[in-house]
GROMACS .gro file of N, CA and C in nm:
model
  510
    1MET      N    1   1.062  -5.233 -16.333
    1MET     CA    2   0.980  -5.165 -16.235
    1MET      C    3   0.846  -5.130 -16.300
    2ASN      N    4   0.739  -5.164 -16.233
    2ASN     CA    5   0.605  -5.137 -16.285
    2ASN      C    6   0.564  -4.994 -16.254
    3PRO      N    7   0.502  -4.926 -16.351
    3PRO     CA    8   0.457  -4.789 -16.326
    3PRO      C    9   0.333  -4.788 -16.238
    4ASP      N   10   0.316  -4.678 -16.164
    4ASP     CA   11   0.198  -4.658 -16.080
    4ASP      C   12   0.087  -4.594 -16.162
    5LEU      N   13  -0.036  -4.629 -16.130
    5LEU     CA   14  -0.152  -4.566 -16.191
    5LEU      C   15  -0.178  -4.433 -16.122
    6GLU      N   16  -0.183  -4.325 -16.199
    6GLU     CA   17  -0.220  -4.194 -16.145
    6GLU      C   18  -0.368  -4.172 -16.171
    7ILE      N   19  -0.441  -4.132 -16.070
    7ILE     CA   20  -0.581  -4.094 -16.085
    7ILE      C   21  -0.582  -3.943 -16.111
    8VAL      N   22  -0.632  -3.904 -16.226
    8VAL     CA   23  -0.633  -3.763 -16.265
    8VAL      C   24  -0.765  -3.699 -16.222
    9PRO      N   25  -0.760  -3.609 -16.125
    9PRO     CA   26  -0.884  -3.544 -16.079
    9PRO      C   27  -0.924  -3.430 -16.172
   10THR      N   28  -1.040  -3.441 -16.232
   10THR     CA   29  -1.095  -3.334 -16.314
   10THR      C   30  -1.223  -3.287 -16.247
   11HIS      N   31  -1.236  -3.157 -16.228
   11HIS     CA   32  -1.356  -3.101 -16.166
   11HIS      C   33  -1.478  -3.124 -16.253
   12ARG      N   34  -1.593  -3.138 -16.190
   12ARG     CA   35  -1.718  -3.163 -16.263
   12ARG      C   36  -1.748  -3.056 -16.365
   13ASP      N   37  -1.707  -2.933 -16.341
   13ASP     CA   38  -1.737  -2.823 -16.432
   13ASP      C   39  -1.622  -2.793 -16.529
   14GLU      N   40  -1.532  -2.889 -16.547
   14GLU     CA   41  -1.419  -2.872 -16.639
   14GLU      C   42  -1.407  -2.993 -16.731
   15SER      N   43  -1.366  -2.967 -16.855
   15SER     CA   44  -1.350  -3.074 -16.954
   15SER      C   45  -1.213  -3.139 -16.950
   16PHE      N   46  -1.117  -3.072 -16.888
   16PHE     CA   47  -0.980  -3.121 -16.881
   16PHE      C   48  -0.914  -3.057 -16.760
   17ARG      N   49  -0.797  -3.109 -16.725
   17ARG     CA   50  -0.722  -3.056 -16.611
   17ARG      C   51  -0.600  -2.980 -16.663
   18ALA      N   52  -0.579  -2.860 -16.614
   18ALA     CA   53  -0.459  -2.781 -16.645
   18ALA      C   54  -0.401  -2.736 -16.511
   19TRP      N   55  -0.271  -2.760 -16.492
   19TRP     CA   56  -0.212  -2.730 -16.362
   19TRP      C   57  -0.061  -2.717 -16.371
   20ILE      N   58  -0.004  -2.671 -16.262
   20ILE     CA   59   0.141  -2.654 -16.247
   20ILE      C   60   0.186  -2.749 -16.137
   21HIS      N   61   0.301  -2.813 -16.157
   21HIS     CA   62   0.356  -2.882 -16.040
   21HIS      C   63   0.503  -2.853 -16.022
   22ASP      N   64   0.539  -2.846 -15.896
   22ASP     CA   65   0.677  -2.823 -15.855
   22ASP      C   66   0.748  -2.958 -15.854
   23TYR      N   67   0.874  -2.957 -15.820
   23TYR     CA   68   0.950  -3.082 -15.810
   23TYR      C   69   1.034  -3.076 -15.684
   24PRO      N   70   1.035  -3.180 -15.606
   24PRO     CA   71   0.960  -3.305 -15.624
   24PRO      C   72   0.810  -3.286 -15.602
   25HIS      N   73   0.736  -3.382 -15.654
   25HIS     CA   74   0.590  -3.383 -15.645
   25HIS      C   75   0.546  -3.528 -15.641
   26SER      N   76   0.430  -3.554 -15.583
   26SER     CA   77   0.383  -3.692 -15.567
   26SER      C   78   0.362  -3.763 -15.702
   27VAL      N   79   0.335  -3.689 -15.810
   27VAL     CA   80   0.317  -3.755 -15.940
   27VAL      C   81   0.447  -3.765 -16.018
   28ALA      N   82   0.556  -3.710 -15.965
   28ALA     CA   83   0.685  -3.716 -16.032
   28ALA      C   84   0.750  -3.849 -16.001
   29LYS      N   85   0.699  -3.952 -16.067
   29LYS     CA   86   0.749  -4.088 -16.053
   29LYS      C   87   0.709  -4.164 -16.180
   30TRP      N   88   0.759  -4.282 -16.196
   30TRP     CA   89   0.725  -4.366 -16.312
   30TRP      C   90   0.577  -4.402 -16.297
   31HIS      N   91   0.493  -4.348 -16.389
   31HIS     CA   92   0.349  -4.365 -16.374
   31HIS      C   93   0.281  -4.361 -16.511
   32PHE      N   94   0.153  -4.390 -16.510
   32PHE     CA   95   0.070  -4.381 -16.630
   32PHE      C   96  -0.070  -4.340 -16.588
   33HIS      N   97  -0.151  -4.303 -16.684
   33HIS     CA   98  -0.291  -4.269 -16.661
   33HIS      C   99  -0.364  -4.283 -16.794
   34PRO      N  100  -0.496  -4.301 -16.791
   34PRO     CA  101  -0.571  -4.321 -16.915
   34PRO      C  102  -0.592  -4.193 -16.996
   35GLU      N  103  -0.545  -4.078 -16.947
   35GLU     CA  104  -0.562  -3.952 -17.017
   35GLU      C  105  -0.441  -3.921 -17.106
   36TYR      N  106  -0.465  -3.839 -17.208
   36TYR     CA  107  -0.356  -3.776 -17.282
   36TYR      C  108  -0.295  -3.670 -17.192
   37GLU      N  109  -0.169  -3.633 -17.222
   37GLU     CA  110  -0.104  -3.530 -17.143
   37GLU      C  111  -0.017  -3.443 -17.234
   38ILE      N  112  -0.029  -3.312 -17.216
   38ILE     CA  113   0.064  -3.218 -17.278
   38ILE      C  114   0.149  -3.166 -17.163
   39HIS      N  115   0.279  -3.181 -17.179
   39HIS     CA  116   0.372  -3.159 -17.068
   39HIS      C  117   0.478  -3.058 -17.113
   40LEU      N  118   0.487  -2.944 -17.047
   40LEU     CA  119   0.585  -2.840 -17.082
   40LEU      C  120   0.675  -2.813 -16.962
   41ILE      N  121   0.804  -2.841 -16.978
   41ILE     CA  122   0.902  -2.814 -16.872
   41ILE      C  123   0.933  -2.665 -16.870
   42GLN      N  124   0.927  -2.606 -16.750
   42GLN     CA  125   0.958  -2.465 -16.731
   42GLN      C  126   1.095  -2.445 -16.665
   43SER      N  127   1.134  -2.536 -16.577
   43SER     CA  128   1.258  -2.520 -16.499
   43SER      C  129   1.324  -2.655 -16.479
   44SER      N  130   1.452  -2.656 -16.470
   44SER     CA  131   1.541  -2.768 -16.439
   44SER      C  132   1.578  -2.848 -16.563
   45HIS      N  133   1.676  -2.933 -16.545
   45HIS     CA  134   1.725  -3.025 -16.647
   45HIS      C  135   1.728  -3.164 -16.587
   46GLY      N  136   1.731  -3.266 -16.672
   46GLY     CA  137   1.740  -3.402 -16.622
   46GLY      C  138   1.713  -3.503 -16.731
   47LYS      N  139   1.664  -3.619 -16.689
   47LYS     CA  140   1.633  -3.730 -16.780
   47LYS      C  141   1.482  -3.749 -16.787
   48MET      N  142   1.432  -3.770 -16.909
   48MET     CA  143   1.291  -3.804 -16.926
   48MET      C  144   1.282  -3.948 -16.972
   49PHE      N  145   1.178  -4.012 -16.924
   49PHE     CA  146   1.148  -4.150 -16.958
   49PHE      C  147   1.004  -4.151 -17.008
   50VAL      N  148   0.986  -4.179 -17.135
   50VAL     CA  149   0.853  -4.181 -17.197
   50VAL      C  150   0.842  -4.312 -17.273
   51GLY      N  151   0.762  -4.405 -17.221
   51GLY     CA  152   0.755  -4.538 -17.282
   51GLY      C  153   0.893  -4.601 -17.281
   52ASP      N  154   0.942  -4.639 -17.400
   52ASP     CA  155   1.076  -4.700 -17.409
   52ASP      C  156   1.184  -4.598 -17.445
   53HIS      N  157   1.149  -4.470 -17.444
   53HIS     CA  158   1.244  -4.363 -17.477
   53HIS      C  159   1.307  -4.305 -17.351
   54ILE      N  160   1.438  -4.287 -17.355
   54ILE     CA  161   1.511  -4.217 -17.249
   54ILE      C  162   1.588  -4.105 -17.316
   55GLY      N  163   1.571  -3.983 -17.264
   55GLY     CA  164   1.640  -3.868 -17.323
   55GLY      C  165   1.659  -3.758 -17.221
   56ASP      N  166   1.728  -3.654 -17.264
   56ASP     CA  167   1.751  -3.539 -17.178
   56ASP      C  168   1.635  -3.440 -17.192
   57PHE      N  169   1.611  -3.362 -17.086
   57PHE     CA  170   1.512  -3.256 -17.095
   57PHE      C  171   1.566  -3.131 -17.028
   58GLY      N  172   1.505  -3.020 -17.064
   58GLY     CA  173   1.536  -2.891 -17.005
   58GLY      C  174   1.420  -2.798 -17.029
   59PRO      N  175   1.433  -2.673 -16.985
   59PRO     CA  176   1.326  -2.577 -17.006
   59PRO      C  177   1.286  -2.570 -17.154
   60GLY      N  178   1.157  -2.569 -17.177
   60GLY     CA  179   1.104  -2.566 -17.313
   60GLY      C  180   1.073  -2.703 -17.369
   61ASN      N  181   1.111  -2.809 -17.299
   61ASN     CA  182   1.080  -2.944 -17.345
   61ASN      C  183   0.928  -2.961 -17.348
   62LEU      N  184   0.873  -2.990 -17.465
   62LEU     CA  185   0.729  -3.007 -17.484
   62LEU      C  186   0.702  -3.146 -17.537
   63ILE      N  187   0.621  -3.222 -17.463
   63ILE     CA  188   0.591  -3.362 -17.497
   63ILE      C  189   0.441  -3.383 -17.488
   64VAL      N  190   0.386  -3.461 -17.581
   64VAL     CA  191   0.249  -3.509 -17.571
   64VAL      C  192   0.256  -3.659 -17.551
   65THR      N  193   0.193  -3.709 -17.444
   65THR     CA  194   0.188  -3.853 -17.419
   65THR      C  195   0.045  -3.901 -17.436
   66GLY      N  196   0.031  -4.025 -17.477
   66GLY     CA  197  -0.100  -4.085 -17.498
   66GLY      C  198  -0.147  -4.162 -17.377
   67PRO      N  199  -0.269  -4.211 -17.385
   67PRO     CA  200  -0.327  -4.287 -17.275
   67PRO      C  201  -0.242  -4.409 -17.237
   68ASN      N  202  -0.223  -4.427 -17.109
   68ASN     CA  203  -0.157  -4.544 -17.051
   68ASN      C  204  -0.010  -4.559 -17.090
   69LEU      N  205   0.052  -4.453 -17.139
   69LEU     CA  206   0.195  -4.456 -17.172
   69LEU      C  207   0.274  -4.418 -17.046
   70PRO      N  208   0.353  -4.509 -16.991
   70PRO     CA  209   0.431  -4.476 -16.871
   70PRO      C  210   0.531  -4.364 -16.902
   71HIS      N  211   0.550  -4.274 -16.804
   71HIS     CA  212   0.642  -4.163 -16.824
   71HIS      C  213   0.688  -4.107 -16.689
   72ASN      N  214   0.801  -4.034 -16.695
   72ASN     CA  215   0.856  -3.966 -16.578
   72ASN      C  216   0.965  -3.872 -16.623
   73TRP      N  217   0.976  -3.759 -16.554
   73TRP     CA  218   1.084  -3.664 -16.573
   73TRP      C  219   1.157  -3.655 -16.440
   74VAL      N  220   1.289  -3.681 -16.440
   74VAL     CA  221   1.369  -3.679 -16.318
   74VAL      C  222   1.469  -3.565 -16.329
   75SER      N  223   1.455  -3.464 -16.245
   75SER     CA  224   1.543  -3.348 -16.248
   75SER      C  225   1.676  -3.379 -16.181
   76ASP      N  226   1.784  -3.327 -16.241
   76ASP     CA  227   1.917  -3.336 -16.181
   76ASP      C  228   1.930  -3.225 -16.078
   77MET      N  229   1.929  -3.263 -15.951
   77MET     CA  230   1.940  -3.163 -15.846
   77MET      C  231   1.986  -3.229 -15.716
   78ALA      N  232   2.033  -3.147 -15.627
   78ALA     CA  233   2.082  -3.198 -15.499
   78ALA      C  234   1.966  -3.244 -15.412
   79GLU      N  235   1.994  -3.342 -15.325
   79GLU     CA  236   1.892  -3.389 -15.232
   79GLU      C  237   1.843  -3.274 -15.145
   80GLY      N  238   1.712  -3.266 -15.131
   80GLY     CA  239   1.652  -3.160 -15.051
   80GLY      C  240   1.622  -3.033 -15.130
   81GLU      N  241   1.678  -3.022 -15.250
   81GLU     CA  242   1.652  -2.906 -15.335
   81GLU      C  243   1.512  -2.918 -15.396
   82THR      N  244   1.445  -2.807 -15.422
   82THR     CA  245   1.315  -2.808 -15.487
   82THR      C  246   1.317  -2.713 -15.607
   83VAL      N  247   1.226  -2.738 -15.698
   83VAL     CA  248   1.211  -2.653 -15.817
   83VAL      C  249   1.065  -2.609 -15.822
   84GLU      N  250   1.043  -2.480 -15.814
   84GLU     CA  251   0.906  -2.429 -15.827
   84GLU      C  252   0.869  -2.422 -15.974
   85ARG      N  253   0.742  -2.454 -16.002
   85ARG     CA  254   0.687  -2.440 -16.136
   85ARG      C  255   0.770  -2.516 -16.240
   86ARG      N  256   0.806  -2.639 -16.208
   86ARG     CA  257   0.886  -2.715 -16.303
   86ARG      C  258   0.806  -2.750 -16.428
   87ASN      N  259   0.683  -2.795 -16.410
   87ASN     CA  260   0.603  -2.844 -16.522
   87ASN      C  261   0.472  -2.768 -16.534
   88LEU      N  262   0.430  -2.748 -16.657
   88LEU     CA  263   0.293  -2.708 -16.688
   88LEU      C  264   0.231  -2.830 -16.753
   89VAL      N  265   0.111  -2.867 -16.710
   89VAL     CA  266   0.051  -2.994 -16.754
   89VAL      C  267  -0.095  -2.973 -16.792
   90ILE      N  268  -0.134  -3.033 -16.904
   90ILE     CA  269  -0.275  -3.045 -16.941
   90ILE      C  270  -0.303  -3.194 -16.955
   91GLN      N  271  -0.408  -3.241 -16.890
   91GLN     CA  272  -0.449  -3.381 -16.899
   91GLN      C  273  -0.594  -3.385 -16.946
   92PHE      N  274  -0.620  -3.468 -17.048
   92PHE     CA  275  -0.756  -3.475 -17.102
   92PHE      C  276  -0.791  -3.617 -17.144
   93ASP      N  277  -0.916  -3.650 -17.120
   93ASP     CA  278  -0.968  -3.784 -17.143
   93ASP      C  279  -0.990  -3.809 -17.292
   94PRO      N  280  -0.959  -3.928 -17.342
   94PRO     CA  281  -0.985  -3.961 -17.482
   94PRO      C  282  -1.132  -3.940 -17.521
   95ALA      N  283  -1.225  -3.965 -17.430
   95ALA     CA  284  -1.368  -3.946 -17.460
   95ALA      C  285  -1.398  -3.799 -17.487
   96PHE      N  286  -1.332  -3.708 -17.417
   96PHE     CA  287  -1.350  -3.564 -17.440
   96PHE      C  288  -1.309  -3.529 -17.583
   97VAL      N  289  -1.195  -3.580 -17.628
   97VAL     CA  290  -1.147  -3.552 -17.762
   97VAL      C  291  -1.242  -3.611 -17.866
   98ARG      N  292  -1.291  -3.731 -17.842
   98ARG     CA  293  -1.386  -3.793 -17.936
   98ARG      C  294  -1.513  -3.708 -17.948
   99ARG      N  295  -1.562  -3.659 -17.835
   99ARG     CA  296  -1.681  -3.573 -17.839
   99ARG      C  297  -1.653  -3.445 -17.918
  100CYS      N  298  -1.535  -3.387 -17.901
  100CYS     CA  299  -1.499  -3.267 -17.977
  100CYS      C  300  -1.496  -3.298 -18.126
  101MET      N  301  -1.437  -3.410 -18.162
  101MET     CA  302  -1.429  -3.448 -18.303
  101MET      C  303  -1.566  -3.477 -18.363
  102ASP      N  304  -1.654  -3.536 -18.283
  102ASP     CA  305  -1.791  -3.562 -18.330
  102ASP      C  306  -1.867  -3.431 -18.350
  103ALA      N  307  -1.849  -3.337 -18.258
  103ALA     CA  308  -1.921  -3.211 -18.265
  103ALA      C  309  -1.863  -3.114 -18.368
  104PHE      N  310  -1.731  -3.117 -18.383
  104PHE     CA  311  -1.661  -3.024 -18.471
  104PHE      C  312  -1.566  -3.103 -18.562
  105PRO      N  313  -1.607  -3.135 -18.683
  105PRO     CA  314  -1.522  -3.215 -18.773
  105PRO      C  315  -1.382  -3.156 -18.791
  106GLU      N  316  -1.368  -3.024 -18.776
  106GLU     CA  317  -1.236  -2.961 -18.790
  106GLU      C  318  -1.137  -3.012 -18.686
  107CYS      N  319  -1.186  -3.058 -18.574
  107CYS     CA  320  -1.098  -3.110 -18.469
  107CYS      C  321  -1.030  -3.241 -18.510
  108ARG      N  322  -1.080  -3.302 -18.614
  108ARG     CA  323  -1.019  -3.428 -18.659
  108ARG      C  324  -0.876  -3.410 -18.707
  109ASP      N  325  -0.836  -3.284 -18.732
  109ASP     CA  326  -0.698  -3.258 -18.770
  109ASP      C  327  -0.601  -3.305 -18.662
  110ALA      N  328  -0.647  -3.318 -18.539
  110ALA     CA  329  -0.562  -3.361 -18.428
  110ALA      C  330  -0.543  -3.512 -18.422
  111GLN      N  331  -0.615  -3.588 -18.503
  111GLN     CA  332  -0.611  -3.734 -18.491
  111GLN      C  333  -0.471  -3.792 -18.510
  112ALA      N  334  -0.395  -3.743 -18.608
  112ALA     CA  335  -0.260  -3.797 -18.632
  112ALA      C  336  -0.171  -3.773 -18.509
  113LEU      N  337  -0.180  -3.653 -18.452
  113LEU     CA  338  -0.102  -3.623 -18.331
  113LEU      C  339  -0.140  -3.718 -18.218
  114LEU      N  340  -0.269  -3.736 -18.198
  114LEU     CA  341  -0.315  -3.823 -18.089
  114LEU      C  342  -0.275  -3.968 -18.113
  115ASP      N  343  -0.277  -4.012 -18.238
  115ASP     CA  344  -0.231  -4.147 -18.269
  115ASP      C  345  -0.082  -4.163 -18.236
  116ASP      N  346  -0.001  -4.064 -18.276
  116ASP     CA  347   0.143  -4.070 -18.248
  116ASP      C  348   0.174  -4.060 -18.099
  117ALA      N  349   0.086  -3.994 -18.024
  117ALA     CA  350   0.108  -3.975 -17.880
  117ALA      C  351   0.108  -4.108 -17.805
  118ARG      N  352   0.061  -4.214 -17.867
  118ARG     CA  353   0.064  -4.345 -17.800
  118ARG      C  354   0.206  -4.383 -17.760
  119ARG      N  355   0.307  -4.330 -17.832
  119ARG     CA  356   0.447  -4.358 -17.800
  119ARG      C  357   0.519  -4.232 -17.753
  120GLY      N  358   0.449  -4.121 -17.748
  120GLY     CA  359   0.508  -3.994 -17.707
  120GLY      C  360   0.557  -3.916 -17.828
  121VAL      N  361   0.533  -3.785 -17.826
  121VAL     CA  362   0.576  -3.698 -17.934
  121VAL      C  363   0.644  -3.577 -17.871
  122GLY      N  364   0.764  -3.544 -17.921
  122GLY     CA  365   0.837  -3.426 -17.875
  122GLY      C  366   0.835  -3.318 -17.982
  123PHE      N  367   0.846  -3.193 -17.938
  123PHE     CA  368   0.837  -3.080 -18.029
  123PHE      C  369   0.958  -2.989 -18.019
  124ASP      N  370   0.980  -2.913 -18.125
  124ASP     CA  371   1.094  -2.824 -18.131
  124ASP      C  372   1.073  -2.699 -18.045
  125ALA      N  373   1.180  -2.622 -18.031
  125ALA     CA  374   1.178  -2.503 -17.945
  125ALA      C  375   1.077  -2.399 -17.994
  126ALA      N  376   1.059  -2.385 -18.125
  126ALA     CA  377   0.964  -2.286 -18.177
  126ALA      C  378   0.821  -2.319 -18.138
  127THR      N  379   0.784  -2.446 -18.144
  127THR     CA  380   0.651  -2.488 -18.105
  127THR      C  381   0.631  -2.466 -17.955
  128SER      N  382   0.731  -2.503 -17.879
  128SER     CA  383   0.725  -2.483 -17.734
  128SER      C  384   0.710  -2.336 -17.699
  129ALA      N  385   0.788  -2.250 -17.764
  129ALA     CA  386   0.782  -2.106 -17.737
  129ALA      C  387   0.646  -2.048 -17.775
  130ALA      N  388   0.584  -2.100 -17.880
  130ALA     CA  389   0.451  -2.052 -17.921
  130ALA      C  390   0.343  -2.094 -17.822
  131ILE      N  391   0.360  -2.211 -17.762
  131ILE     CA  392   0.259  -2.263 -17.670
  131ILE      C  393   0.273  -2.208 -17.529
  132ALA      N  394   0.393  -2.177 -17.486
  132ALA     CA  395   0.417  -2.136 -17.346
  132ALA      C  396   0.326  -2.022 -17.299
  133PRO      N  397   0.313  -1.911 -17.372
  133PRO     CA  398   0.224  -1.804 -17.322
  133PRO      C  399   0.077  -1.844 -17.322
  134LEU      N  400   0.037  -1.929 -17.415
  134LEU     CA  401  -0.101  -1.978 -17.418
  134LEU      C  402  -0.128  -2.065 -17.295
  135PHE      N  403  -0.029  -2.146 -17.260
  135PHE     CA  404  -0.039  -2.233 -17.143
  135PHE      C  405  -0.059  -2.150 -17.018
  136ASP      N  406   0.022  -2.044 -17.004
  136ASP     CA  407   0.010  -1.956 -16.887
  136ASP      C  408  -0.129  -1.893 -16.881
  137GLU      N  409  -0.179  -1.848 -16.994
  137GLU     CA  410  -0.312  -1.788 -16.996
  137GLU      C  411  -0.419  -1.892 -16.962
  138LEU      N  412  -0.403  -2.013 -17.012
  138LEU     CA  413  -0.499  -2.120 -16.986
  138LEU      C  414  -0.512  -2.149 -16.837
  139LEU      N  415  -0.401  -2.146 -16.766
  139LEU     CA  416  -0.403  -2.179 -16.624
  139LEU      C  417  -0.495  -2.086 -16.544
  140ALA      N  418  -0.514  -1.964 -16.590
  140ALA     CA  419  -0.600  -1.868 -16.520
  140ALA      C  420  -0.737  -1.853 -16.585
  141ALA      N  421  -0.756  -1.908 -16.704
  141ALA     CA  422  -0.878  -1.886 -16.780
  141ALA      C  423  -0.997  -1.961 -16.721
  142ARG      N  424  -1.115  -1.910 -16.750
  142ARG     CA  425  -1.241  -1.973 -16.710
  142ARG      C  426  -1.336  -1.972 -16.829
  143GLY      N  427  -1.438  -2.055 -16.822
  143GLY     CA  428  -1.544  -2.054 -16.922
  143GLY      C  429  -1.495  -2.089 -17.062
  144MET      N  430  -1.558  -2.029 -17.161
  144MET     CA  431  -1.529  -2.061 -17.300
  144MET      C  432  -1.386  -2.025 -17.340
  145ARG      N  433  -1.328  -1.924 -17.274
  145ARG     CA  434  -1.189  -1.888 -17.306
  145ARG      C  435  -1.096  -2.006 -17.279
  146ARG      N  436  -1.126  -2.080 -17.177
  146ARG     CA  437  -1.047  -2.199 -17.142
  146ARG      C  438  -1.049  -2.301 -17.256
  147ILE      N  439  -1.167  -2.324 -17.313
  147ILE     CA  440  -1.181  -2.418 -17.425
  147ILE      C  441  -1.107  -2.365 -17.548
  148ALA      N  442  -1.122  -2.236 -17.576
  148ALA     CA  443  -1.055  -2.176 -17.692
  148ALA      C  444  -0.904  -2.191 -17.680
  149LEU      N  445  -0.850  -2.166 -17.562
  149LEU     CA  446  -0.705  -2.180 -17.542
  149LEU      C  447  -0.662  -2.326 -17.555
  150PHE      N  448  -0.740  -2.418 -17.500
  150PHE     CA  449  -0.708  -2.561 -17.513
  150PHE      C  450  -0.700  -2.599 -17.661
  151MET      N  451  -0.800  -2.557 -17.739
  151MET     CA  452  -0.803  -2.590 -17.882
  151MET      C  453  -0.683  -2.528 -17.954
  152THR      N  454  -0.647  -2.407 -17.919
  152THR     CA  455  -0.531  -2.342 -17.981
  152THR      C  456  -0.402  -2.414 -17.946
  153ILE      N  457  -0.390  -2.453 -17.819
  153ILE     CA  458  -0.271  -2.528 -17.777
  153ILE      C  459  -0.263  -2.662 -17.850
  154LEU      N  460  -0.375  -2.731 -17.862
  154LEU     CA  461  -0.375  -2.860 -17.930
  154LEU      C  462  -0.348  -2.843 -18.079
  155GLU      N  463  -0.390  -2.732 -18.135
  155GLU     CA  464  -0.369  -2.707 -18.278
  155GLU      C  465  -0.221  -2.689 -18.312
  156ARG      N  466  -0.146  -2.619 -18.229
  156ARG     CA  467  -0.005  -2.589 -18.259
  156ARG      C  468   0.080  -2.714 -18.283
  157PRO      N  469   0.072  -2.816 -18.197
  157PRO     CA  470   0.154  -2.935 -18.221
  157PRO      C  471   0.106  -3.019 -18.340
  158CYS      N  472  -0.009  -2.988 -18.395
  158CYS     CA  473  -0.056  -3.064 -18.510
  158CYS      C  474   0.027  -3.035 -18.635
  159ASP      N  475   0.114  -2.934 -18.627
  159ASP     CA  476   0.208  -2.906 -18.736
  159ASP      C  477   0.314  -3.016 -18.734
  160ARG      N  478   0.297  -3.116 -18.815
  160ARG     CA  479   0.381  -3.237 -18.811
  160ARG      C  480   0.527  -3.207 -18.842
  161ARG      N  481   0.559  -3.093 -18.904
  161ARG     CA  482   0.698  -3.063 -18.937
  161ARG      C  483   0.783  -3.042 -18.812
  162SER      N  484   0.720  -3.007 -18.700
  162SER     CA  485   0.798  -2.978 -18.579
  162SER      C  486   0.802  -3.094 -18.481
  163ALA      N  487   0.740  -3.206 -18.517
  163ALA     CA  488   0.725  -3.316 -18.422
  163ALA      C  489   0.826  -3.428 -18.447
  164GLY      N  490   0.856  -3.499 -18.341
  164GLY     CA  491   0.938  -3.619 -18.350
  164GLY      C  492   0.885  -3.723 -18.254
  165GLN      N  493   0.858  -3.842 -18.305
  165GLN     CA  494   0.807  -3.947 -18.219
  165GLN      C  495   0.919  -3.998 -18.130
  166LEU      N  496   0.885  -4.027 -18.005
  166LEU     CA  497   0.987  -4.066 -17.907
  166LEU      C  498   1.012  -4.216 -17.906
  167GLY      N  499   0.906  -4.294 -17.892
  167GLY     CA  500   0.922  -4.438 -17.873
  167GLY      C  501   0.923  -4.513 -18.005
  168LYS      N  502   0.956  -4.639 -17.996
  168LYS     CA  503   0.958  -4.727 -18.112
  168LYS      C  504   0.819  -4.781 -18.140
  169ALA      N  505   0.792  -4.807 -18.266
  169ALA     CA  506   0.665  -4.870 -18.304
  169ALA      C  507   0.664  -5.012 -18.252
  170ARG      N  508   0.547  -5.056 -18.213
  170ARG     CA  509   0.536  -5.193 -18.162
  170ARG      C  510   0.497  -5.288 -18.271
   0.00000   0.00000   0.00000
């Protein structure tokens, strides 16, 4: 089955998209997009499909996916049932990250994480727990605080000791 292309809408006055989606949702299908994605499950359990990886997910599941990597999370639930606030999602363009790295050499610490994200990277419960309150604050933040929170969120998964690559090397 071929994945669908998702068009990620980013507002003109924002550098990245941060949002919540319930389940089911129109983007909750086998899909890809040219943006990176940080994906934090808040509610439900089920199967995740990230590239060639298939695994279980539940609350606290934190994954970073790279550009054009097909992915989907399918919740185990009865037909007609819905889950509010299943996912917290940040989507950001590779060009945005390159501009950050050009402007701030310290941001280059994220390069290894972004390289590994081409196949998907999963994180442990401690990393997820550290990021969850920052994610919630980011969703309501405006202006420079929004950028500061994004950078802090991106910094936490750069701790390679807590990461595990999902897919196989090509």
